[in-house]
Amino acid sequence: MIVLECCVDSVESALAAVKGGADRLEICSGLPMGGLSPSPCLFQKIKEVCGSVKLHVLLRPRVGDFCYSDYEFQILLEEVRLFKKLGAHGVVIGILKPDGELDVERMKLLVDEAQGMSVTLHRAFDMCSMPRVALEEAVQLGVQTILTSGQRNSALEGADLLELLVEQAGGRITIMPGAGVSAAVLPQLLERTGAKAYHMSGKKTVPGRMVYRQPSVSMGSARMDEYEISLTDEEQVRAARTILNQWDQSGKN
């Protein structure tokens, strides 16, 4: 069966994703900023309420690029150890060198630390200078999955590269398209890429609970509405799961 992974940054989103038919969750915080490492408490609460669904944890110590200082790398190593102890099924990681190549040496240290868990190379891959070389390096490192939009702003825009990556991978590593994935574009992605796993957020925006609203202060970017909340939409996830099931049943897979 084709895998559907949902990235979530709250317990409510995790529950909605599971009810909608997600096979696996990628837990993070700060999703509007591309995702950051979640708190241990968030992970534990999702683990508590979501039953047996597989839980992967995005590890990213800060907003910005994927070229990390020694301190940031030590944080990543310690987070791998921490979430392994807490029972995560997998970690989602990625480090680049200043020239855009995959930082194989430090990736190996993270992969070794994650032994016993699944490892996904996250969208740092989309910022790398030589994606097809990085794919081979990921295989050699023992990475199980590469999450990628095909180095474009959406997986549909990057479908040509995704197709080449799936062909190059040849089943040695899973290429998982992500970014802009929804029921509306899945038929095209399935037809064009042949990928066996997909990553989506399925977000909808809902009003916050605040009645009083302070117009003179912003806690973050002034471009963000702090009285709106983004949550995973169960129906969007269900619609995507239905498309994937239909594709499986058609025998095209």
PDB file of C-alpha atoms in Angstrom:
ATOM      1  CA  MET A   1       0.000   0.000   0.000  1.00  0.00           C
ATOM      2  CA  ILE A   2       1.220   3.505  -0.801  1.00  0.00           C
ATOM      3  CA  VAL A   3       2.277   5.299   2.374  1.00  0.00           C
ATOM      4  CA  LEU A   4       0.670   8.606   3.360  1.00  0.00           C
ATOM      5  CA  GLU A   5       2.631  10.644   5.897  1.00  0.00           C
ATOM      6  CA  CYS A   6       1.218  13.800   7.490  1.00  0.00           C
ATOM      7  CA  CYS A   7       3.319  16.486   9.146  1.00  0.00           C
ATOM      8  CA  VAL A   8       1.658  17.796  12.313  1.00  0.00           C
ATOM      9  CA  ASP A   9       2.579  20.354  14.959  1.00  0.00           C
ATOM     10  CA  SER A  10      -0.234  19.851  17.474  1.00  0.00           C
ATOM     11  CA  VAL A  11      -2.167  17.053  19.150  1.00  0.00           C
ATOM     12  CA  GLU A  12      -5.353  18.178  17.411  1.00  0.00           C
ATOM     13  CA  SER A  13      -3.679  17.944  13.998  1.00  0.00           C
ATOM     14  CA  ALA A  14      -2.239  14.530  14.841  1.00  0.00           C
ATOM     15  CA  LEU A  15      -5.675  13.172  15.765  1.00  0.00           C
ATOM     16  CA  ALA A  16      -7.227  14.601  12.595  1.00  0.00           C
ATOM     17  CA  ALA A  17      -4.488  13.086  10.419  1.00  0.00           C
ATOM     18  CA  VAL A  18      -4.914   9.634  11.957  1.00  0.00           C
ATOM     19  CA  LYS A  19      -8.714   9.795  11.617  1.00  0.00           C
ATOM     20  CA  GLY A  20      -8.284  10.807   7.987  1.00  0.00           C
ATOM     21  CA  GLY A  21      -6.171   7.745   7.233  1.00  0.00           C
ATOM     22  CA  ALA A  22      -2.527   8.800   7.613  1.00  0.00           C
ATOM     23  CA  ASP A  23      -0.172   5.846   7.933  1.00  0.00           C
ATOM     24  CA  ARG A  24       2.531   7.835   9.673  1.00  0.00           C
ATOM     25  CA  LEU A  25       3.021  11.200  11.365  1.00  0.00           C
ATOM     26  CA  GLU A  26       5.970  13.546  11.134  1.00  0.00           C
ATOM     27  CA  ILE A  27       5.895  15.553  14.362  1.00  0.00           C
ATOM     28  CA  CYS A  28       7.384  19.028  14.382  1.00  0.00           C
ATOM     29  CA  SER A  29       6.824  22.534  15.709  1.00  0.00           C
ATOM     30  CA  GLY A  30       6.783  25.821  13.811  1.00  0.00           C
ATOM     31  CA  LEU A  31       5.243  24.399  10.660  1.00  0.00           C
ATOM     32  CA  PRO A  32       4.657  27.859   9.090  1.00  0.00           C
ATOM     33  CA  MET A  33       8.464  28.292   9.248  1.00  0.00           C
ATOM     34  CA  GLY A  34       9.154  25.018   7.485  1.00  0.00           C
ATOM     35  CA  GLY A  35       9.166  22.925  10.640  1.00  0.00           C
ATOM     36  CA  LEU A  36      11.394  22.840  13.729  1.00  0.00           C
ATOM     37  CA  SER A  37      12.151  20.222  16.371  1.00  0.00           C
ATOM     38  CA  PRO A  38       9.110  19.554  18.582  1.00  0.00           C
ATOM     39  CA  SER A  39       9.091  19.560  22.360  1.00  0.00           C
ATOM     40  CA  PRO A  40       9.388  16.163  24.084  1.00  0.00           C
ATOM     41  CA  CYS A  41       6.052  16.864  25.782  1.00  0.00           C
ATOM     42  CA  LEU A  42       4.289  17.342  22.447  1.00  0.00           C
ATOM     43  CA  PHE A  43       5.757  14.066  21.179  1.00  0.00           C
ATOM     44  CA  GLN A  44       4.729  12.192  24.313  1.00  0.00           C
ATOM     45  CA  LYS A  45       1.175  13.508  24.244  1.00  0.00           C
ATOM     46  CA  ILE A  46       0.740  12.577  20.570  1.00  0.00           C
ATOM     47  CA  LYS A  47       2.189   9.137  21.312  1.00  0.00           C
ATOM     48  CA  GLU A  48      -0.273   8.782  24.166  1.00  0.00           C
ATOM     49  CA  VAL A  49      -3.407   9.681  22.198  1.00  0.00           C
ATOM     50  CA  CYS A  50      -2.640   8.333  18.708  1.00  0.00           C
ATOM     51  CA  GLY A  51      -2.263   4.648  19.462  1.00  0.00           C
ATOM     52  CA  SER A  52      -0.056   2.511  17.243  1.00  0.00           C
ATOM     53  CA  VAL A  53       0.484   4.901  14.336  1.00  0.00           C
ATOM     54  CA  LYS A  54       4.164   5.311  13.455  1.00  0.00           C
ATOM     55  CA  LEU A  55       5.719   8.547  14.706  1.00  0.00           C
ATOM     56  CA  HIS A  56       8.686  10.212  13.050  1.00  0.00           C
ATOM     57  CA  VAL A  57      10.232  13.363  14.514  1.00  0.00           C
ATOM     58  CA  LEU A  58      11.583  16.259  12.478  1.00  0.00           C
ATOM     59  CA  LEU A  59      14.849  17.505  13.965  1.00  0.00           C
ATOM     60  CA  ARG A  60      15.813  21.028  12.955  1.00  0.00           C
ATOM     61  CA  PRO A  61      17.335  23.335  15.584  1.00  0.00           C
ATOM     62  CA  ARG A  62      16.550  26.675  13.962  1.00  0.00           C
ATOM     63  CA  VAL A  63      14.955  28.495  11.053  1.00  0.00           C
ATOM     64  CA  GLY A  64      17.119  29.094   7.990  1.00  0.00           C
ATOM     65  CA  ASP A  65      19.561  26.994   6.027  1.00  0.00           C
ATOM     66  CA  PHE A  66      20.883  23.526   6.867  1.00  0.00           C
ATOM     67  CA  CYS A  67      24.556  24.366   7.430  1.00  0.00           C
ATOM     68  CA  TYR A  68      24.898  23.982  11.183  1.00  0.00           C
ATOM     69  CA  SER A  69      27.416  25.163  13.777  1.00  0.00           C
ATOM     70  CA  ASP A  70      29.102  22.724  16.134  1.00  0.00           C
ATOM     71  CA  TYR A  71      26.661  23.708  18.885  1.00  0.00           C
ATOM     72  CA  GLU A  72      23.674  23.123  16.589  1.00  0.00           C
ATOM     73  CA  PHE A  73      25.036  19.751  15.544  1.00  0.00           C
ATOM     74  CA  GLN A  74      25.448  18.709  19.181  1.00  0.00           C
ATOM     75  CA  ILE A  75      21.812  19.671  19.755  1.00  0.00           C
ATOM     76  CA  LEU A  76      20.780  17.450  16.840  1.00  0.00           C
ATOM     77  CA  LEU A  77      22.754  14.505  18.211  1.00  0.00           C
ATOM     78  CA  GLU A  78      21.196  14.921  21.632  1.00  0.00           C
ATOM     79  CA  GLU A  79      17.714  15.197  20.123  1.00  0.00           C
ATOM     80  CA  VAL A  80      18.219  11.928  18.238  1.00  0.00           C
ATOM     81  CA  ARG A  81      19.159  10.248  21.528  1.00  0.00           C
ATOM     82  CA  LEU A  82      16.258  11.839  23.371  1.00  0.00           C
ATOM     83  CA  PHE A  83      13.502  10.926  20.927  1.00  0.00           C
ATOM     84  CA  LYS A  84      14.913   7.424  20.526  1.00  0.00           C
ATOM     85  CA  LYS A  85      14.505   6.967  24.295  1.00  0.00           C
ATOM     86  CA  LEU A  86      10.977   8.384  24.088  1.00  0.00           C
ATOM     87  CA  GLY A  87       9.982   5.758  21.532  1.00  0.00           C
ATOM     88  CA  ALA A  88      10.031   7.539  18.177  1.00  0.00           C
ATOM     89  CA  HIS A  89       9.913   5.167  15.207  1.00  0.00           C
ATOM     90  CA  GLY A  90      12.044   7.473  13.079  1.00  0.00           C
ATOM     91  CA  VAL A  91      13.905  10.751  12.789  1.00  0.00           C
ATOM     92  CA  VAL A  92      13.836  13.244   9.930  1.00  0.00           C
ATOM     93  CA  ILE A  93      17.205  14.970   9.552  1.00  0.00           C
ATOM     94  CA  GLY A  94      19.519  16.713   7.101  1.00  0.00           C
ATOM     95  CA  ILE A  95      22.804  18.633   7.101  1.00  0.00           C
ATOM     96  CA  LEU A  96      24.582  20.393   4.238  1.00  0.00           C
ATOM     97  CA  LYS A  97      28.068  21.775   3.734  1.00  0.00           C
ATOM     98  CA  PRO A  98      28.566  25.433   2.765  1.00  0.00           C
ATOM     99  CA  ASP A  99      29.022  24.412  -0.893  1.00  0.00           C
ATOM    100  CA  GLY A 100      25.619  22.687  -0.961  1.00  0.00           C
ATOM    101  CA  GLU A 101      26.878  19.119  -0.793  1.00  0.00           C
ATOM    102  CA  LEU A 102      25.439  16.682   1.741  1.00  0.00           C
ATOM    103  CA  ASP A 103      27.515  16.712   4.940  1.00  0.00           C
ATOM    104  CA  VAL A 104      28.142  12.983   4.835  1.00  0.00           C
ATOM    105  CA  GLU A 105      30.485  12.884   7.826  1.00  0.00           C
ATOM    106  CA  ARG A 106      28.049  14.473  10.261  1.00  0.00           C
ATOM    107  CA  MET A 107      25.044  12.738   8.697  1.00  0.00           C
ATOM    108  CA  LYS A 108      26.763   9.416   9.424  1.00  0.00           C
ATOM    109  CA  LEU A 109      27.100  10.324  13.093  1.00  0.00           C
ATOM    110  CA  LEU A 110      23.379  11.102  13.261  1.00  0.00           C
ATOM    111  CA  VAL A 111      22.409   7.929  11.383  1.00  0.00           C
ATOM    112  CA  ASP A 112      24.635   5.825  13.669  1.00  0.00           C
ATOM    113  CA  GLU A 113      23.014   7.444  16.714  1.00  0.00           C
ATOM    114  CA  ALA A 114      19.572   6.659  15.250  1.00  0.00           C
ATOM    115  CA  GLN A 115      20.309   2.938  14.866  1.00  0.00           C
ATOM    116  CA  GLY A 116      17.081   1.000  15.322  1.00  0.00           C
ATOM    117  CA  MET A 117      14.949   3.871  14.006  1.00  0.00           C
ATOM    118  CA  SER A 118      13.989   4.755  10.453  1.00  0.00           C
ATOM    119  CA  VAL A 119      15.882   7.743   9.032  1.00  0.00           C
ATOM    120  CA  THR A 120      14.455  10.235   6.549  1.00  0.00           C
ATOM    121  CA  LEU A 121      16.609  12.837   4.808  1.00  0.00           C
ATOM    122  CA  HIS A 122      14.362  15.896   4.898  1.00  0.00           C
ATOM    123  CA  ARG A 123      14.073  18.781   2.468  1.00  0.00           C
ATOM    124  CA  ALA A 124      17.636  19.870   3.065  1.00  0.00           C
ATOM    125  CA  PHE A 125      17.882  17.606   0.019  1.00  0.00           C
ATOM    126  CA  ASP A 126      15.977  20.239  -1.951  1.00  0.00           C
ATOM    127  CA  MET A 127      18.657  22.812  -1.118  1.00  0.00           C
ATOM    128  CA  CYS A 128      21.613  20.610  -2.075  1.00  0.00           C
ATOM    129  CA  SER A 129      23.754  21.324  -5.130  1.00  0.00           C
ATOM    130  CA  MET A 130      23.892  17.795  -6.570  1.00  0.00           C
ATOM    131  CA  PRO A 131      20.694  15.891  -5.771  1.00  0.00           C
ATOM    132  CA  ARG A 132      21.528  12.748  -7.703  1.00  0.00           C
ATOM    133  CA  VAL A 133      24.888  12.471  -5.967  1.00  0.00           C
ATOM    134  CA  ALA A 134      23.201  13.123  -2.624  1.00  0.00           C
ATOM    135  CA  LEU A 135      20.770  10.283  -3.324  1.00  0.00           C
ATOM    136  CA  GLU A 136      23.634   7.816  -3.700  1.00  0.00           C
ATOM    137  CA  GLU A 137      25.265   9.162  -0.542  1.00  0.00           C
ATOM    138  CA  ALA A 138      21.988   8.734   1.358  1.00  0.00           C
ATOM    139  CA  VAL A 139      21.784   5.118   0.198  1.00  0.00           C
ATOM    140  CA  GLN A 140      25.339   4.479   1.385  1.00  0.00           C
ATOM    141  CA  LEU A 141      24.538   6.069   4.750  1.00  0.00           C
ATOM    142  CA  GLY A 142      21.611   3.700   5.261  1.00  0.00           C
ATOM    143  CA  VAL A 143      18.898   6.356   5.020  1.00  0.00           C
ATOM    144  CA  GLN A 144      15.478   4.816   4.297  1.00  0.00           C
ATOM    145  CA  THR A 145      13.585   7.779   2.805  1.00  0.00           C
ATOM    146  CA  ILE A 146      14.229  11.092   1.060  1.00  0.00           C
ATOM    147  CA  LEU A 147      11.525  13.741   1.495  1.00  0.00           C
ATOM    148  CA  THR A 148      11.707  16.076  -1.504  1.00  0.00           C
ATOM    149  CA  SER A 149       9.722  18.424  -3.705  1.00  0.00           C
ATOM    150  CA  GLY A 150      12.082  17.780  -6.605  1.00  0.00           C
ATOM    151  CA  GLN A 151      13.933  21.005  -5.750  1.00  0.00           C
ATOM    152  CA  ARG A 152      10.930  23.158  -6.593  1.00  0.00           C
ATOM    153  CA  ASN A 153       8.360  25.003  -4.486  1.00  0.00           C
ATOM    154  CA  SER A 154       5.871  22.173  -4.945  1.00  0.00           C
ATOM    155  CA  ALA A 155       6.139  18.488  -5.743  1.00  0.00           C
ATOM    156  CA  LEU A 156       4.038  18.967  -8.867  1.00  0.00           C
ATOM    157  CA  GLU A 157       6.468  21.595 -10.167  1.00  0.00           C
ATOM    158  CA  GLY A 158       9.344  19.231  -9.364  1.00  0.00           C
ATOM    159  CA  ALA A 159       7.730  16.129 -10.857  1.00  0.00           C
ATOM    160  CA  ASP A 160      10.334  15.738 -13.620  1.00  0.00           C
ATOM    161  CA  LEU A 161      13.205  15.469 -11.139  1.00  0.00           C
ATOM    162  CA  LEU A 162      11.090  13.311  -8.821  1.00  0.00           C
ATOM    163  CA  GLU A 163      10.552  10.843 -11.648  1.00  0.00           C
ATOM    164  CA  LEU A 164      14.303  10.681 -12.294  1.00  0.00           C
ATOM    165  CA  LEU A 165      15.022  10.200  -8.596  1.00  0.00           C
ATOM    166  CA  VAL A 166      12.487   7.371  -8.254  1.00  0.00           C
ATOM    167  CA  GLU A 167      14.038   5.663 -11.269  1.00  0.00           C
ATOM    168  CA  GLN A 168      17.567   6.172  -9.939  1.00  0.00           C
ATOM    169  CA  ALA A 169      16.595   4.925  -6.470  1.00  0.00           C
ATOM    170  CA  GLY A 170      15.392   1.653  -7.950  1.00  0.00           C
ATOM    171  CA  GLY A 171      13.799   0.571  -4.672  1.00  0.00           C
ATOM    172  CA  ARG A 172      17.028   1.030  -2.688  1.00  0.00           C
ATOM    173  CA  ILE A 173      15.607   4.088  -0.944  1.00  0.00           C
ATOM    174  CA  THR A 174      12.086   5.565  -0.864  1.00  0.00           C
ATOM    175  CA  ILE A 175      11.562   8.876  -2.644  1.00  0.00           C
ATOM    176  CA  MET A 176       8.670  10.628  -0.867  1.00  0.00           C
ATOM    177  CA  PRO A 177       7.251  13.699  -2.668  1.00  0.00           C
ATOM    178  CA  GLY A 178       6.197  16.526  -0.367  1.00  0.00           C
ATOM    179  CA  ALA A 179       5.151  20.208  -0.643  1.00  0.00           C
ATOM    180  CA  GLY A 180       1.746  21.066  -2.025  1.00  0.00           C
ATOM    181  CA  VAL A 181       0.591  17.440  -1.989  1.00  0.00           C
ATOM    182  CA  SER A 182      -3.202  17.058  -1.930  1.00  0.00           C
ATOM    183  CA  ALA A 183      -5.941  14.938  -3.432  1.00  0.00           C
ATOM    184  CA  ALA A 184      -6.133  17.407  -6.309  1.00  0.00           C
ATOM    185  CA  VAL A 185      -2.545  16.805  -7.474  1.00  0.00           C
ATOM    186  CA  LEU A 186      -1.982  13.198  -6.375  1.00  0.00           C
ATOM    187  CA  PRO A 187      -3.277  11.622  -9.616  1.00  0.00           C
ATOM    188  CA  GLN A 188      -0.695  13.595 -11.615  1.00  0.00           C
ATOM    189  CA  LEU A 189       2.100  12.838  -9.146  1.00  0.00           C
ATOM    190  CA  LEU A 190       1.262   9.131  -9.118  1.00  0.00           C
ATOM    191  CA  GLU A 191       1.213   8.989 -12.905  1.00  0.00           C
ATOM    192  CA  ARG A 192       4.352  11.036 -13.440  1.00  0.00           C
ATOM    193  CA  THR A 193       6.645   9.935 -10.599  1.00  0.00           C
ATOM    194  CA  GLY A 194       5.718   6.375  -9.661  1.00  0.00           C
ATOM    195  CA  ALA A 195       6.517   7.215  -6.030  1.00  0.00           C
ATOM    196  CA  LYS A 196       5.286   4.821  -3.327  1.00  0.00           C
ATOM    197  CA  ALA A 197       5.032   7.345  -0.450  1.00  0.00           C
ATOM    198  CA  TYR A 198       3.672  10.896  -0.136  1.00  0.00           C
ATOM    199  CA  HIS A 199       3.933  13.641   2.475  1.00  0.00           C
ATOM    200  CA  MET A 200       1.274  16.265   3.146  1.00  0.00           C
ATOM    201  CA  SER A 201       0.132  18.750   5.782  1.00  0.00           C
ATOM    202  CA  GLY A 202      -3.505  19.130   4.685  1.00  0.00           C
ATOM    203  CA  LYS A 203      -3.851  22.350   6.646  1.00  0.00           C
ATOM    204  CA  LYS A 204      -6.899  24.529   7.113  1.00  0.00           C
ATOM    205  CA  THR A 205      -7.035  27.858   8.956  1.00  0.00           C
ATOM    206  CA  VAL A 206      -9.478  28.319  11.822  1.00  0.00           C
ATOM    207  CA  PRO A 207     -10.116  31.280  14.139  1.00  0.00           C
ATOM    208  CA  GLY A 208      -8.315  31.256  17.484  1.00  0.00           C
ATOM    209  CA  ARG A 209     -10.202  31.200  20.790  1.00  0.00           C
ATOM    210  CA  MET A 210      -9.332  34.767  21.783  1.00  0.00           C
ATOM    211  CA  VAL A 211     -12.246  37.193  22.000  1.00  0.00           C
ATOM    212  CA  TYR A 212     -10.156  40.190  23.004  1.00  0.00           C
ATOM    213  CA  ARG A 213      -7.596  41.047  20.338  1.00  0.00           C
ATOM    214  CA  GLN A 214      -4.734  43.487  20.906  1.00  0.00           C
ATOM    215  CA  PRO A 215      -4.158  45.388  17.638  1.00  0.00           C
ATOM    216  CA  SER A 216      -0.940  47.171  18.660  1.00  0.00           C
ATOM    217  CA  VAL A 217       1.408  44.258  19.397  1.00  0.00           C
ATOM    218  CA  SER A 218       2.770  41.364  17.330  1.00  0.00           C
ATOM    219  CA  MET A 219       4.532  38.428  18.954  1.00  0.00           C
ATOM    220  CA  GLY A 220       6.231  37.419  15.697  1.00  0.00           C
ATOM    221  CA  SER A 221       6.144  38.428  12.072  1.00  0.00           C
ATOM    222  CA  ALA A 222       3.652  41.199  11.430  1.00  0.00           C
ATOM    223  CA  ARG A 223       2.684  39.293   8.285  1.00  0.00           C
ATOM    224  CA  MET A 224       1.161  36.475  10.329  1.00  0.00           C
ATOM    225  CA  ASP A 225      -2.315  36.669  11.806  1.00  0.00           C
ATOM    226  CA  GLU A 226      -1.800  35.602  15.407  1.00  0.00           C
ATOM    227  CA  TYR A 227      -5.507  35.096  15.940  1.00  0.00           C
ATOM    228  CA  GLU A 228      -5.707  32.294  13.388  1.00  0.00           C
ATOM    229  CA  ILE A 229      -4.581  28.701  13.888  1.00  0.00           C
ATOM    230  CA  SER A 230      -3.546  26.200  11.209  1.00  0.00           C
ATOM    231  CA  LEU A 231      -4.755  22.650  11.801  1.00  0.00           C
ATOM    232  CA  THR A 232      -4.664  19.462   9.782  1.00  0.00           C
ATOM    233  CA  ASP A 233      -7.987  18.934   8.029  1.00  0.00           C
ATOM    234  CA  GLU A 234      -9.239  15.369   8.476  1.00  0.00           C
ATOM    235  CA  GLU A 235     -11.228  15.563   5.242  1.00  0.00           C
ATOM    236  CA  GLN A 236      -8.212  16.638   3.172  1.00  0.00           C
ATOM    237  CA  VAL A 237      -6.242  13.693   4.520  1.00  0.00           C
ATOM    238  CA  ARG A 238      -9.148  11.321   3.866  1.00  0.00           C
ATOM    239  CA  ALA A 239      -9.478  12.571   0.296  1.00  0.00           C
ATOM    240  CA  ALA A 240      -5.778  11.950  -0.316  1.00  0.00           C
ATOM    241  CA  ARG A 241      -5.960   8.492   1.276  1.00  0.00           C
ATOM    242  CA  THR A 242      -8.926   7.660  -0.997  1.00  0.00           C
ATOM    243  CA  ILE A 243      -6.941   8.615  -4.116  1.00  0.00           C
ATOM    244  CA  LEU A 244      -4.017   6.439  -3.008  1.00  0.00           C
ATOM    245  CA  ASN A 245      -6.297   3.503  -2.232  1.00  0.00           C
ATOM    246  CA  GLN A 246      -7.962   3.787  -5.627  1.00  0.00           C
ATOM    247  CA  TRP A 247      -4.560   3.819  -7.292  1.00  0.00           C
ATOM    248  CA  ASP A 248      -3.530   0.699  -5.365  1.00  0.00           C
ATOM    249  CA  GLN A 249      -6.744  -1.094  -6.297  1.00  0.00           C
ATOM    250  CA  SER A 250      -6.352  -0.200  -9.961  1.00  0.00           C
ATOM    251  CA  GLY A 251      -3.262  -2.376 -10.137  1.00  0.00           C
ATOM    252  CA  LYS A 252      -1.143   0.419 -11.600  1.00  0.00           C
ATOM    253  CA  ASN A 253       1.224   0.347  -8.660  1.00  0.00           C
TER     254      ASN A 253
END
